Amino acid sequence: MRFFVLKLLPHLLLSLVPVTGAEPSVLLEETFDKPLSADWHWGLGTWTAKDGVLRAFESGERRHGPVKQRHFAFTEADVSFEFRLEGKASFASFPIDGTRERGHILNFVLGRDVFRIIAHPKKGEHVDLLREPITLAGRDWHSVHIVLKGETVTVEFNDRTWTANHPVVAEPKANIGFGGECGGPEGEKAGALEFRKLKVVATP
């Protein structure tokens, strides 16, 4: 009997070990330690990926802040990244688009003095789901965490948490990207945007 109990003891001890949940499935991770892949298929301005940082500034004849778009199809996701603003740069953005026919779906504007979540119910239309005044520290790196689940979007940013709801949040998405306003047509002398640690995981 004693031998049987001793033989069974390891199995009993294993049964007492707590079972942790599986790690979320990583859908996309960009290290920005080498030139961008062909999945980053469209953009305005000058963009370079080096040493873990994606850097952008305005350039070219078109008077528009830098923007870069990446193919990435999903519906729900947990997104995180970091950004910082240099010089006269006033805001960074994280646009989410549908197909070419659908156009913009959502855009997150991360500014020095305002945070916005913009929805596009139809092509050519937009509405602020949220618009809040904020104060953003100068050249610091800022962490952003966005969760898109059903018709709800939750954002953790600048030591605050915001939640908004709209049917567009539940739409299938085809592209994500980065952009913003970096100071004007003087290019890198005016200002620049930097991004790093882009990671997208499946929502639980």
PDB file of C-alpha atoms in Angstrom:
ATOM      1  CA  MET A   1       0.000   0.000   0.000  1.00  0.00           C
ATOM      2  CA  ARG A   2       2.820   2.399   0.902  1.00  0.00           C
ATOM      3  CA  PHE A   3       4.516   1.727  -2.445  1.00  0.00           C
ATOM      4  CA  PHE A   4       1.269   2.496  -4.292  1.00  0.00           C
ATOM      5  CA  VAL A   5       0.865   5.830  -2.490  1.00  0.00           C
ATOM      6  CA  LEU A   6       4.455   6.857  -3.212  1.00  0.00           C
ATOM      7  CA  LYS A   7       4.039   5.978  -6.863  1.00  0.00           C
ATOM      8  CA  LEU A   8       0.846   8.001  -7.090  1.00  0.00           C
ATOM      9  CA  LEU A   9       2.240  11.052  -5.235  1.00  0.00           C
ATOM     10  CA  PRO A  10       3.933  12.769  -8.238  1.00  0.00           C
ATOM     11  CA  HIS A  11       0.681  12.618 -10.207  1.00  0.00           C
ATOM     12  CA  LEU A  12      -1.225  14.123  -7.273  1.00  0.00           C
ATOM     13  CA  LEU A  13       1.307  16.956  -6.950  1.00  0.00           C
ATOM     14  CA  LEU A  14       1.073  17.740 -10.673  1.00  0.00           C
ATOM     15  CA  SER A  15      -2.669  18.017 -10.394  1.00  0.00           C
ATOM     16  CA  LEU A  16      -2.202  20.796  -7.815  1.00  0.00           C
ATOM     17  CA  VAL A  17      -0.113  22.986 -10.159  1.00  0.00           C
ATOM     18  CA  PRO A  18      -2.284  25.845 -11.495  1.00  0.00           C
ATOM     19  CA  VAL A  19      -2.924  25.738 -15.221  1.00  0.00           C
ATOM     20  CA  THR A  20      -2.223  29.092 -16.857  1.00  0.00           C
ATOM     21  CA  GLY A  21      -4.026  30.297 -19.983  1.00  0.00           C
ATOM     22  CA  ALA A  22      -2.354  29.951 -23.352  1.00  0.00           C
ATOM     23  CA  GLU A  23      -0.438  32.935 -24.678  1.00  0.00           C
ATOM     24  CA  PRO A  24      -2.446  35.039 -27.155  1.00  0.00           C
ATOM     25  CA  SER A  25      -1.792  34.202 -30.787  1.00  0.00           C
ATOM     26  CA  VAL A  26       0.508  36.769 -32.428  1.00  0.00           C
ATOM     27  CA  LEU A  27      -1.019  37.938 -35.712  1.00  0.00           C
ATOM     28  CA  LEU A  28       1.618  40.505 -36.634  1.00  0.00           C
ATOM     29  CA  GLU A  29       4.866  41.809 -35.180  1.00  0.00           C
ATOM     30  CA  GLU A  30       7.103  44.442 -36.766  1.00  0.00           C
ATOM     31  CA  THR A  31      10.589  44.989 -35.358  1.00  0.00           C
ATOM     32  CA  PHE A  32      11.568  47.781 -37.807  1.00  0.00           C
ATOM     33  CA  ASP A  33      15.182  46.624 -37.815  1.00  0.00           C
ATOM     34  CA  LYS A  34      15.365  46.334 -41.610  1.00  0.00           C
ATOM     35  CA  PRO A  35      13.727  47.977 -44.667  1.00  0.00           C
ATOM     36  CA  LEU A  36       9.962  47.620 -44.843  1.00  0.00           C
ATOM     37  CA  SER A  37       8.511  44.633 -46.667  1.00  0.00           C
ATOM     38  CA  ALA A  38       6.276  44.871 -49.736  1.00  0.00           C
ATOM     39  CA  ASP A  39       3.280  44.529 -47.391  1.00  0.00           C
ATOM     40  CA  TRP A  40       3.818  48.245 -46.655  1.00  0.00           C
ATOM     41  CA  HIS A  41       2.387  49.033 -50.047  1.00  0.00           C
ATOM     42  CA  TRP A  42       1.492  52.747 -50.145  1.00  0.00           C
ATOM     43  CA  GLY A  43       2.544  55.982 -48.549  1.00  0.00           C
ATOM     44  CA  LEU A  44       3.335  59.672 -48.634  1.00  0.00           C
ATOM     45  CA  GLY A  45       6.461  61.292 -47.250  1.00  0.00           C
ATOM     46  CA  THR A  46       9.807  59.689 -46.458  1.00  0.00           C
ATOM     47  CA  TRP A  47       9.825  56.528 -44.299  1.00  0.00           C
ATOM     48  CA  THR A  48      12.845  54.581 -43.048  1.00  0.00           C
ATOM     49  CA  ALA A  49      13.026  51.520 -40.809  1.00  0.00           C
ATOM     50  CA  LYS A  50      16.295  51.081 -38.908  1.00  0.00           C
ATOM     51  CA  ASP A  51      17.484  49.912 -35.488  1.00  0.00           C
ATOM     52  CA  GLY A  52      13.963  49.100 -34.322  1.00  0.00           C
ATOM     53  CA  VAL A  53      12.437  52.473 -35.260  1.00  0.00           C
ATOM     54  CA  LEU A  54      10.170  53.488 -38.147  1.00  0.00           C
ATOM     55  CA  ARG A  55      10.836  57.179 -38.865  1.00  0.00           C
ATOM     56  CA  ALA A  56       8.842  59.523 -41.094  1.00  0.00           C
ATOM     57  CA  PHE A  57       8.760  63.129 -42.236  1.00  0.00           C
ATOM     58  CA  GLU A  58       6.950  65.150 -44.898  1.00  0.00           C
ATOM     59  CA  SER A  59       8.452  65.234 -48.378  1.00  0.00           C
ATOM     60  CA  GLY A  60       7.407  65.562 -52.001  1.00  0.00           C
ATOM     61  CA  GLU A  61       5.241  68.023 -53.875  1.00  0.00           C
ATOM     62  CA  ARG A  62       1.996  67.014 -52.210  1.00  0.00           C
ATOM     63  CA  ARG A  63       1.419  69.069 -49.061  1.00  0.00           C
ATOM     64  CA  HIS A  64       0.382  66.260 -46.753  1.00  0.00           C
ATOM     65  CA  GLY A  65       1.773  64.773 -43.577  1.00  0.00           C
ATOM     66  CA  PRO A  66       3.508  61.406 -43.855  1.00  0.00           C
ATOM     67  CA  VAL A  67       1.330  58.312 -44.015  1.00  0.00           C
ATOM     68  CA  LYS A  68       2.169  54.666 -44.648  1.00  0.00           C
ATOM     69  CA  GLN A  69      -0.226  51.763 -45.195  1.00  0.00           C
ATOM     70  CA  ARG A  70       0.236  48.035 -44.630  1.00  0.00           C
ATOM     71  CA  HIS A  71      -1.843  45.125 -45.892  1.00  0.00           C
ATOM     72  CA  PHE A  72      -3.297  43.336 -42.884  1.00  0.00           C
ATOM     73  CA  ALA A  73      -6.721  41.663 -42.912  1.00  0.00           C
ATOM     74  CA  PHE A  74      -8.543  41.184 -39.602  1.00  0.00           C
ATOM     75  CA  THR A  75     -11.777  41.947 -37.794  1.00  0.00           C
ATOM     76  CA  GLU A  76     -10.951  41.871 -34.073  1.00  0.00           C
ATOM     77  CA  ALA A  77      -7.485  42.411 -32.610  1.00  0.00           C
ATOM     78  CA  ASP A  78      -5.366  43.650 -29.734  1.00  0.00           C
ATOM     79  CA  VAL A  79      -2.871  46.233 -31.035  1.00  0.00           C
ATOM     80  CA  SER A  80       0.079  47.853 -29.279  1.00  0.00           C
ATOM     81  CA  PHE A  81       2.864  50.184 -30.382  1.00  0.00           C
ATOM     82  CA  GLU A  82       4.918  53.176 -29.226  1.00  0.00           C
ATOM     83  CA  PHE A  83       5.459  56.549 -30.868  1.00  0.00           C
ATOM     84  CA  ARG A  84       7.120  59.895 -30.286  1.00  0.00           C
ATOM     85  CA  LEU A  85       6.936  63.363 -31.829  1.00  0.00           C
ATOM     86  CA  GLU A  86      10.010  65.375 -32.802  1.00  0.00           C
ATOM     87  CA  GLY A  87      10.347  69.094 -33.490  1.00  0.00           C
ATOM     88  CA  LYS A  88       7.119  70.712 -34.675  1.00  0.00           C
ATOM     89  CA  ALA A  89       5.301  67.397 -35.094  1.00  0.00           C
ATOM     90  CA  SER A  90       1.827  67.877 -33.613  1.00  0.00           C
ATOM     91  CA  PHE A  91       0.281  64.417 -33.756  1.00  0.00           C
ATOM     92  CA  ALA A  92       0.713  60.802 -34.786  1.00  0.00           C
ATOM     93  CA  SER A  93      -2.093  58.645 -36.115  1.00  0.00           C
ATOM     94  CA  PHE A  94      -3.035  54.996 -36.514  1.00  0.00           C
ATOM     95  CA  PRO A  95      -5.491  54.656 -39.434  1.00  0.00           C
ATOM     96  CA  ILE A  96      -7.423  51.454 -40.116  1.00  0.00           C
ATOM     97  CA  ASP A  97      -8.912  51.029 -43.595  1.00  0.00           C
ATOM     98  CA  GLY A  98     -11.087  48.586 -45.460  1.00  0.00           C
ATOM     99  CA  THR A  99     -10.794  47.707 -49.118  1.00  0.00           C
ATOM    100  CA  ARG A 100     -10.159  50.394 -51.715  1.00  0.00           C
ATOM    101  CA  GLU A 101     -13.914  50.525 -52.315  1.00  0.00           C
ATOM    102  CA  ARG A 102     -14.709  50.872 -48.592  1.00  0.00           C
ATOM    103  CA  GLY A 103     -12.003  53.380 -47.708  1.00  0.00           C
ATOM    104  CA  HIS A 104     -11.304  54.563 -44.165  1.00  0.00           C
ATOM    105  CA  ILE A 105     -12.933  52.736 -41.232  1.00  0.00           C
ATOM    106  CA  LEU A 106     -11.254  54.149 -38.092  1.00  0.00           C
ATOM    107  CA  ASN A 107      -8.473  56.553 -37.231  1.00  0.00           C
ATOM    108  CA  PHE A 108      -6.785  57.211 -33.897  1.00  0.00           C
ATOM    109  CA  VAL A 109      -5.266  60.689 -33.586  1.00  0.00           C
ATOM    110  CA  LEU A 110      -2.616  60.924 -30.871  1.00  0.00           C
ATOM    111  CA  GLY A 111      -1.813  64.598 -30.457  1.00  0.00           C
ATOM    112  CA  ARG A 112       0.111  66.858 -28.149  1.00  0.00           C
ATOM    113  CA  ASP A 113      -3.123  68.407 -26.903  1.00  0.00           C
ATOM    114  CA  VAL A 114      -5.968  66.172 -28.143  1.00  0.00           C
ATOM    115  CA  PHE A 115      -6.872  62.503 -28.506  1.00  0.00           C
ATOM    116  CA  ARG A 116      -9.493  61.496 -31.064  1.00  0.00           C
ATOM    117  CA  ILE A 117     -11.145  58.300 -32.237  1.00  0.00           C
ATOM    118  CA  ILE A 118     -12.666  58.953 -35.659  1.00  0.00           C
ATOM    119  CA  ALA A 119     -15.134  56.577 -37.327  1.00  0.00           C
ATOM    120  CA  HIS A 120     -16.021  56.568 -41.028  1.00  0.00           C
ATOM    121  CA  PRO A 121     -19.573  55.156 -41.320  1.00  0.00           C
ATOM    122  CA  LYS A 122     -19.414  55.484 -45.115  1.00  0.00           C
ATOM    123  CA  LYS A 123     -16.776  56.467 -47.619  1.00  0.00           C
ATOM    124  CA  GLY A 124     -16.339  60.235 -47.444  1.00  0.00           C
ATOM    125  CA  GLU A 125     -18.065  60.534 -44.062  1.00  0.00           C
ATOM    126  CA  HIS A 126     -16.540  60.817 -40.590  1.00  0.00           C
ATOM    127  CA  VAL A 127     -17.696  61.285 -37.015  1.00  0.00           C
ATOM    128  CA  ASP A 128     -15.790  61.721 -33.759  1.00  0.00           C
ATOM    129  CA  LEU A 129     -16.489  58.810 -31.444  1.00  0.00           C
ATOM    130  CA  LEU A 130     -14.292  60.522 -28.886  1.00  0.00           C
ATOM    131  CA  ARG A 131     -12.462  63.825 -28.673  1.00  0.00           C
ATOM    132  CA  GLU A 132     -10.620  64.626 -25.440  1.00  0.00           C
ATOM    133  CA  PRO A 133      -8.093  67.325 -24.535  1.00  0.00           C
ATOM    134  CA  ILE A 134      -4.822  65.893 -23.243  1.00  0.00           C
ATOM    135  CA  THR A 135      -1.295  67.003 -22.437  1.00  0.00           C
ATOM    136  CA  LEU A 136       1.474  64.937 -23.999  1.00  0.00           C
ATOM    137  CA  ALA A 137       5.082  65.094 -22.849  1.00  0.00           C
ATOM    138  CA  GLY A 138       7.606  66.352 -25.417  1.00  0.00           C
ATOM    139  CA  ARG A 139      10.113  63.845 -26.821  1.00  0.00           C
ATOM    140  CA  ASP A 140       9.086  60.880 -24.680  1.00  0.00           C
ATOM    141  CA  TRP A 141       8.070  57.521 -26.144  1.00  0.00           C
ATOM    142  CA  HIS A 142       4.330  57.011 -25.648  1.00  0.00           C
ATOM    143  CA  SER A 143       2.690  53.581 -25.387  1.00  0.00           C
ATOM    144  CA  VAL A 144      -0.624  52.909 -27.114  1.00  0.00           C
ATOM    145  CA  HIS A 145      -2.839  49.866 -26.562  1.00  0.00           C
ATOM    146  CA  ILE A 146      -5.964  49.419 -28.706  1.00  0.00           C
ATOM    147  CA  VAL A 147      -8.458  46.562 -28.387  1.00  0.00           C
ATOM    148  CA  LEU A 148     -11.105  46.099 -31.084  1.00  0.00           C
ATOM    149  CA  LYS A 149     -13.780  43.641 -29.969  1.00  0.00           C
ATOM    150  CA  GLY A 150     -17.196  43.476 -31.583  1.00  0.00           C
ATOM    151  CA  GLU A 151     -18.559  47.029 -31.842  1.00  0.00           C
ATOM    152  CA  THR A 152     -16.380  48.233 -28.934  1.00  0.00           C
ATOM    153  CA  VAL A 153     -12.955  49.854 -29.052  1.00  0.00           C
ATOM    154  CA  THR A 154     -10.891  50.393 -25.906  1.00  0.00           C
ATOM    155  CA  VAL A 155      -7.730  52.509 -25.878  1.00  0.00           C
ATOM    156  CA  GLU A 156      -5.083  52.814 -23.162  1.00  0.00           C
ATOM    157  CA  PHE A 157      -2.910  55.862 -23.789  1.00  0.00           C
ATOM    158  CA  ASN A 158      -1.272  58.684 -21.820  1.00  0.00           C
ATOM    159  CA  ASP A 159      -2.180  57.061 -18.462  1.00  0.00           C
ATOM    160  CA  ARG A 160      -5.889  56.985 -19.308  1.00  0.00           C
ATOM    161  CA  THR A 161      -8.390  54.496 -20.706  1.00  0.00           C
ATOM    162  CA  TRP A 162     -11.144  55.361 -23.187  1.00  0.00           C
ATOM    163  CA  THR A 163     -13.988  53.229 -24.566  1.00  0.00           C
ATOM    164  CA  ALA A 164     -16.250  53.926 -27.543  1.00  0.00           C
ATOM    165  CA  ASN A 165     -18.857  51.970 -29.473  1.00  0.00           C
ATOM    166  CA  HIS A 166     -19.905  52.057 -33.118  1.00  0.00           C
ATOM    167  CA  PRO A 167     -20.939  49.475 -35.747  1.00  0.00           C
ATOM    168  CA  VAL A 168     -17.883  50.281 -37.916  1.00  0.00           C
ATOM    169  CA  VAL A 169     -15.612  48.796 -35.233  1.00  0.00           C
ATOM    170  CA  ALA A 170     -17.002  45.339 -36.092  1.00  0.00           C
ATOM    171  CA  GLU A 171     -16.384  45.662 -39.843  1.00  0.00           C
ATOM    172  CA  PRO A 172     -13.755  43.530 -41.622  1.00  0.00           C
ATOM    173  CA  LYS A 173     -10.539  45.492 -42.052  1.00  0.00           C
ATOM    174  CA  ALA A 174      -7.925  45.233 -44.798  1.00  0.00           C
ATOM    175  CA  ASN A 175      -5.153  47.711 -43.947  1.00  0.00           C
ATOM    176  CA  ILE A 176      -3.485  49.373 -40.992  1.00  0.00           C
ATOM    177  CA  GLY A 177      -0.919  52.121 -40.993  1.00  0.00           C
ATOM    178  CA  PHE A 178       0.846  55.032 -39.378  1.00  0.00           C
ATOM    179  CA  GLY A 179       0.725  58.725 -40.120  1.00  0.00           C
ATOM    180  CA  GLY A 180       0.458  62.173 -38.641  1.00  0.00           C
ATOM    181  CA  GLU A 181       1.507  65.784 -38.935  1.00  0.00           C
ATOM    182  CA  CYS A 182       5.207  66.500 -38.488  1.00  0.00           C
ATOM    183  CA  GLY A 183       5.602  70.233 -38.973  1.00  0.00           C
ATOM    184  CA  GLY A 184       5.179  71.116 -42.621  1.00  0.00           C
ATOM    185  CA  PRO A 185       6.912  71.028 -46.000  1.00  0.00           C
ATOM    186  CA  GLU A 186      10.364  71.882 -44.638  1.00  0.00           C
ATOM    187  CA  GLY A 187      10.770  68.143 -44.179  1.00  0.00           C
ATOM    188  CA  GLU A 188      12.923  66.603 -41.475  1.00  0.00           C
ATOM    189  CA  LYS A 189      14.146  70.055 -40.396  1.00  0.00           C
ATOM    190  CA  ALA A 190      10.607  70.857 -39.269  1.00  0.00           C
ATOM    191  CA  GLY A 191       9.893  67.636 -37.408  1.00  0.00           C
ATOM    192  CA  ALA A 192       9.459  63.889 -37.603  1.00  0.00           C
ATOM    193  CA  LEU A 193       7.361  60.974 -36.355  1.00  0.00           C
ATOM    194  CA  GLU A 194       8.820  57.780 -34.949  1.00  0.00           C
ATOM    195  CA  PHE A 195       7.120  54.439 -34.256  1.00  0.00           C
ATOM    196  CA  ARG A 196       8.323  51.164 -32.765  1.00  0.00           C
ATOM    197  CA  LYS A 197       7.220  47.817 -31.267  1.00  0.00           C
ATOM    198  CA  LEU A 198       4.129  47.278 -33.404  1.00  0.00           C
ATOM    199  CA  LYS A 199       2.435  44.073 -32.291  1.00  0.00           C
ATOM    200  CA  VAL A 200      -1.015  42.654 -33.033  1.00  0.00           C
ATOM    201  CA  VAL A 201      -2.398  39.658 -31.162  1.00  0.00           C
ATOM    202  CA  ALA A 202      -5.734  37.879 -31.282  1.00  0.00           C
ATOM    203  CA  THR A 203      -8.362  39.053 -28.811  1.00  0.00           C
ATOM    204  CA  PRO A 204      -9.398  36.475 -26.191  1.00  0.00           C
TER     205      PRO A 204
END
